[in-house]
Amino acid sequence: MAGNGPAPKAAVEARPASTVVLLRDSSDGLETLLLKRNKALLFAGGAWVFPGGALEPADWQAAGDDVEGAARQAAAREAAEETGLCPAPQSMIQISHWTTPLSEGKRFSTWIYAAPCPENCDVVIDGSEIHEARWISVQAALQQHHDGTLAVLPPTYITLCDIARYPTVAALLASGESRQPPQVFPRPARHEGQVLVMFRGDSGYESGDGSLPGPRHRAVLEGSRWRYIHDGVAAEFPPLTGA
């Protein structure tokens, strides 16, 4: 006899996507371009993000069906469409790769790249999906997020924390030779009324129980700001921020 209750739903397949962190040097240190999404959008409405989106057939064609090459092409294309800037795919270094949790109804397998900003180009946004664009120092972006005035999602927040340790664009790009981009599979949960996202190495990651004692590898939403915690975690699970 069949068990009680409906059968569990199969996870939605993650769609390939990519994001590019555009960078430039300034007197205030490393700067990045952030875009504010339309508040009316169902996904990340009102949040500040980096340019990016799903891979399209033209990206696969340009890369000869190589998925990593197609991801670079998509990152460049999305940057051009959303900002008017055209970073060269070959100038990008991969920072990380994030896969949307299995529990989500819309999932993406996202390559996150960093690239120098093309010179002598003005930022142009569409005013529809993207309502605002701003160059901001990475340190200022983190401070404004901590102050509750800059809304970002965990991948954006952790990426900002990661690149904040580099003083210049050149220093960050040079790290590409030794960088091992982490494969990130976040797992959402709640604990003591707080929203949190656990990463591999957290004591509650496998079970999904954020209350379990032990190592902490998670981002916790405190009010409107995220706080990244990496405490007591085994060496095989290094910090996503590189610290």
PDB file of C-alpha atoms in Angstrom, residues 84-174:
ATOM      1  CA  GLY A  84      25.762  49.513 -21.621  1.00  0.00           C
ATOM      2  CA  LEU A  85      29.224  48.338 -20.562  1.00  0.00           C
ATOM      3  CA  CYS A  86      30.964  45.579 -22.515  1.00  0.00           C
ATOM      4  CA  PRO A  87      33.553  43.632 -20.490  1.00  0.00           C
ATOM      5  CA  ALA A  88      35.690  41.211 -22.459  1.00  0.00           C
ATOM      6  CA  PRO A  89      34.931  37.567 -21.605  1.00  0.00           C
ATOM      7  CA  GLN A  90      38.650  36.725 -21.585  1.00  0.00           C
ATOM      8  CA  SER A  91      39.316  39.448 -18.983  1.00  0.00           C
ATOM      9  CA  MET A  92      37.080  37.789 -16.402  1.00  0.00           C
ATOM     10  CA  ILE A  93      38.171  35.647 -13.486  1.00  0.00           C
ATOM     11  CA  GLN A  94      35.758  33.306 -11.757  1.00  0.00           C
ATOM     12  CA  ILE A  95      35.031  34.158  -8.131  1.00  0.00           C
ATOM     13  CA  SER A  96      32.545  31.435  -7.227  1.00  0.00           C
ATOM     14  CA  HIS A  97      29.665  29.280  -8.404  1.00  0.00           C
ATOM     15  CA  TRP A  98      26.290  29.286  -6.624  1.00  0.00           C
ATOM     16  CA  THR A  99      23.447  26.805  -7.083  1.00  0.00           C
ATOM     17  CA  THR A 100      19.945  27.684  -5.897  1.00  0.00           C
ATOM     18  CA  PRO A 101      18.636  25.411  -3.092  1.00  0.00           C
ATOM     19  CA  LEU A 102      16.619  22.342  -4.113  1.00  0.00           C
ATOM     20  CA  SER A 103      13.573  23.678  -2.297  1.00  0.00           C
ATOM     21  CA  GLU A 104      13.166  26.672  -4.601  1.00  0.00           C
ATOM     22  CA  GLY A 105      10.683  26.686  -7.467  1.00  0.00           C
ATOM     23  CA  LYS A 106      13.041  28.610  -9.762  1.00  0.00           C
ATOM     24  CA  ARG A 107      16.646  27.504  -9.659  1.00  0.00           C
ATOM     25  CA  PHE A 108      19.889  28.696 -11.240  1.00  0.00           C
ATOM     26  CA  SER A 109      23.400  27.330 -11.533  1.00  0.00           C
ATOM     27  CA  THR A 110      25.316  30.605 -11.527  1.00  0.00           C
ATOM     28  CA  TRP A 111      28.917  31.409 -12.383  1.00  0.00           C
ATOM     29  CA  ILE A 112      30.087  34.623 -10.690  1.00  0.00           C
ATOM     30  CA  TYR A 113      32.927  36.463 -12.422  1.00  0.00           C
ATOM     31  CA  ALA A 114      34.891  39.650 -11.820  1.00  0.00           C
ATOM     32  CA  ALA A 115      36.087  41.888 -14.640  1.00  0.00           C
ATOM     33  CA  PRO A 116      37.666  45.333 -15.046  1.00  0.00           C
ATOM     34  CA  CYS A 117      35.302  48.027 -16.239  1.00  0.00           C
ATOM     35  CA  PRO A 118      35.759  48.981 -19.905  1.00  0.00           C
ATOM     36  CA  GLU A 119      37.188  52.499 -20.143  1.00  0.00           C
ATOM     37  CA  ASN A 120      35.372  55.531 -21.549  1.00  0.00           C
ATOM     38  CA  CYS A 121      31.901  53.985 -21.351  1.00  0.00           C
ATOM     39  CA  ASP A 122      28.810  55.455 -19.751  1.00  0.00           C
ATOM     40  CA  VAL A 123      26.411  53.344 -17.730  1.00  0.00           C
ATOM     41  CA  VAL A 124      23.027  53.081 -19.440  1.00  0.00           C
ATOM     42  CA  ILE A 125      20.117  51.270 -17.769  1.00  0.00           C
ATOM     43  CA  ASP A 126      16.723  50.328 -19.192  1.00  0.00           C
ATOM     44  CA  GLY A 127      14.578  51.876 -16.444  1.00  0.00           C
ATOM     45  CA  SER A 128      12.365  48.782 -16.509  1.00  0.00           C
ATOM     46  CA  GLU A 129      13.995  45.755 -14.901  1.00  0.00           C
ATOM     47  CA  ILE A 130      16.783  47.978 -13.558  1.00  0.00           C
ATOM     48  CA  HIS A 131      15.758  51.252 -11.908  1.00  0.00           C
ATOM     49  CA  GLU A 132      19.086  52.603 -10.702  1.00  0.00           C
ATOM     50  CA  ALA A 133      22.828  52.080 -11.086  1.00  0.00           C
ATOM     51  CA  ARG A 134      25.673  53.326  -8.971  1.00  0.00           C
ATOM     52  CA  TRP A 135      29.415  52.994  -8.695  1.00  0.00           C
ATOM     53  CA  ILE A 136      30.283  52.499  -5.053  1.00  0.00           C
ATOM     54  CA  SER A 137      33.374  51.483  -3.148  1.00  0.00           C
ATOM     55  CA  VAL A 138      33.146  47.924  -1.889  1.00  0.00           C
ATOM     56  CA  GLN A 139      33.767  49.066   1.674  1.00  0.00           C
ATOM     57  CA  ALA A 140      31.012  51.679   1.438  1.00  0.00           C
ATOM     58  CA  ALA A 141      28.597  49.102   0.013  1.00  0.00           C
ATOM     59  CA  LEU A 142      29.245  46.796   2.967  1.00  0.00           C
ATOM     60  CA  GLN A 143      28.880  49.649   5.453  1.00  0.00           C
ATOM     61  CA  GLN A 144      25.589  50.770   3.916  1.00  0.00           C
ATOM     62  CA  HIS A 145      24.315  47.204   4.011  1.00  0.00           C
ATOM     63  CA  HIS A 146      25.275  46.924   7.670  1.00  0.00           C
ATOM     64  CA  ASP A 147      23.466  50.229   8.274  1.00  0.00           C
ATOM     65  CA  GLY A 148      20.338  48.800   6.669  1.00  0.00           C
ATOM     66  CA  THR A 149      20.277  51.161   3.664  1.00  0.00           C
ATOM     67  CA  LEU A 150      21.536  48.809   0.928  1.00  0.00           C
ATOM     68  CA  ALA A 151      19.483  45.639   0.438  1.00  0.00           C
ATOM     69  CA  VAL A 152      21.396  42.692  -1.039  1.00  0.00           C
ATOM     70  CA  LEU A 153      20.949  38.927  -1.246  1.00  0.00           C
ATOM     71  CA  PRO A 154      23.459  36.495   0.337  1.00  0.00           C
ATOM     72  CA  PRO A 155      25.467  35.805  -2.874  1.00  0.00           C
ATOM     73  CA  THR A 156      25.950  39.550  -3.403  1.00  0.00           C
ATOM     74  CA  TYR A 157      26.800  40.165   0.241  1.00  0.00           C
ATOM     75  CA  ILE A 158      29.336  37.360   0.449  1.00  0.00           C
ATOM     76  CA  THR A 159      30.888  38.360  -2.880  1.00  0.00           C
ATOM     77  CA  LEU A 160      31.324  41.910  -1.570  1.00  0.00           C
ATOM     78  CA  CYS A 161      32.944  40.525   1.598  1.00  0.00           C
ATOM     79  CA  ASP A 162      35.268  38.424  -0.561  1.00  0.00           C
ATOM     80  CA  ILE A 163      36.483  41.181  -2.879  1.00  0.00           C
ATOM     81  CA  ALA A 164      36.777  43.748  -0.062  1.00  0.00           C
ATOM     82  CA  ARG A 165      40.207  42.335   0.828  1.00  0.00           C
ATOM     83  CA  TYR A 166      41.745  43.521  -2.473  1.00  0.00           C
ATOM     84  CA  PRO A 167      43.062  47.095  -2.702  1.00  0.00           C
ATOM     85  CA  THR A 168      43.003  47.360  -6.502  1.00  0.00           C
ATOM     86  CA  VAL A 169      41.498  45.777  -9.589  1.00  0.00           C
ATOM     87  CA  ALA A 170      44.924  44.458 -10.566  1.00  0.00           C
ATOM     88  CA  ALA A 171      45.358  42.740  -7.207  1.00  0.00           C
ATOM     89  CA  LEU A 172      42.003  41.030  -7.499  1.00  0.00           C
ATOM     90  CA  LEU A 173      42.571  39.892 -11.081  1.00  0.00           C
ATOM     91  CA  ALA A 174      46.030  38.582 -10.154  1.00  0.00           C
TER      92      ALA A 174
END
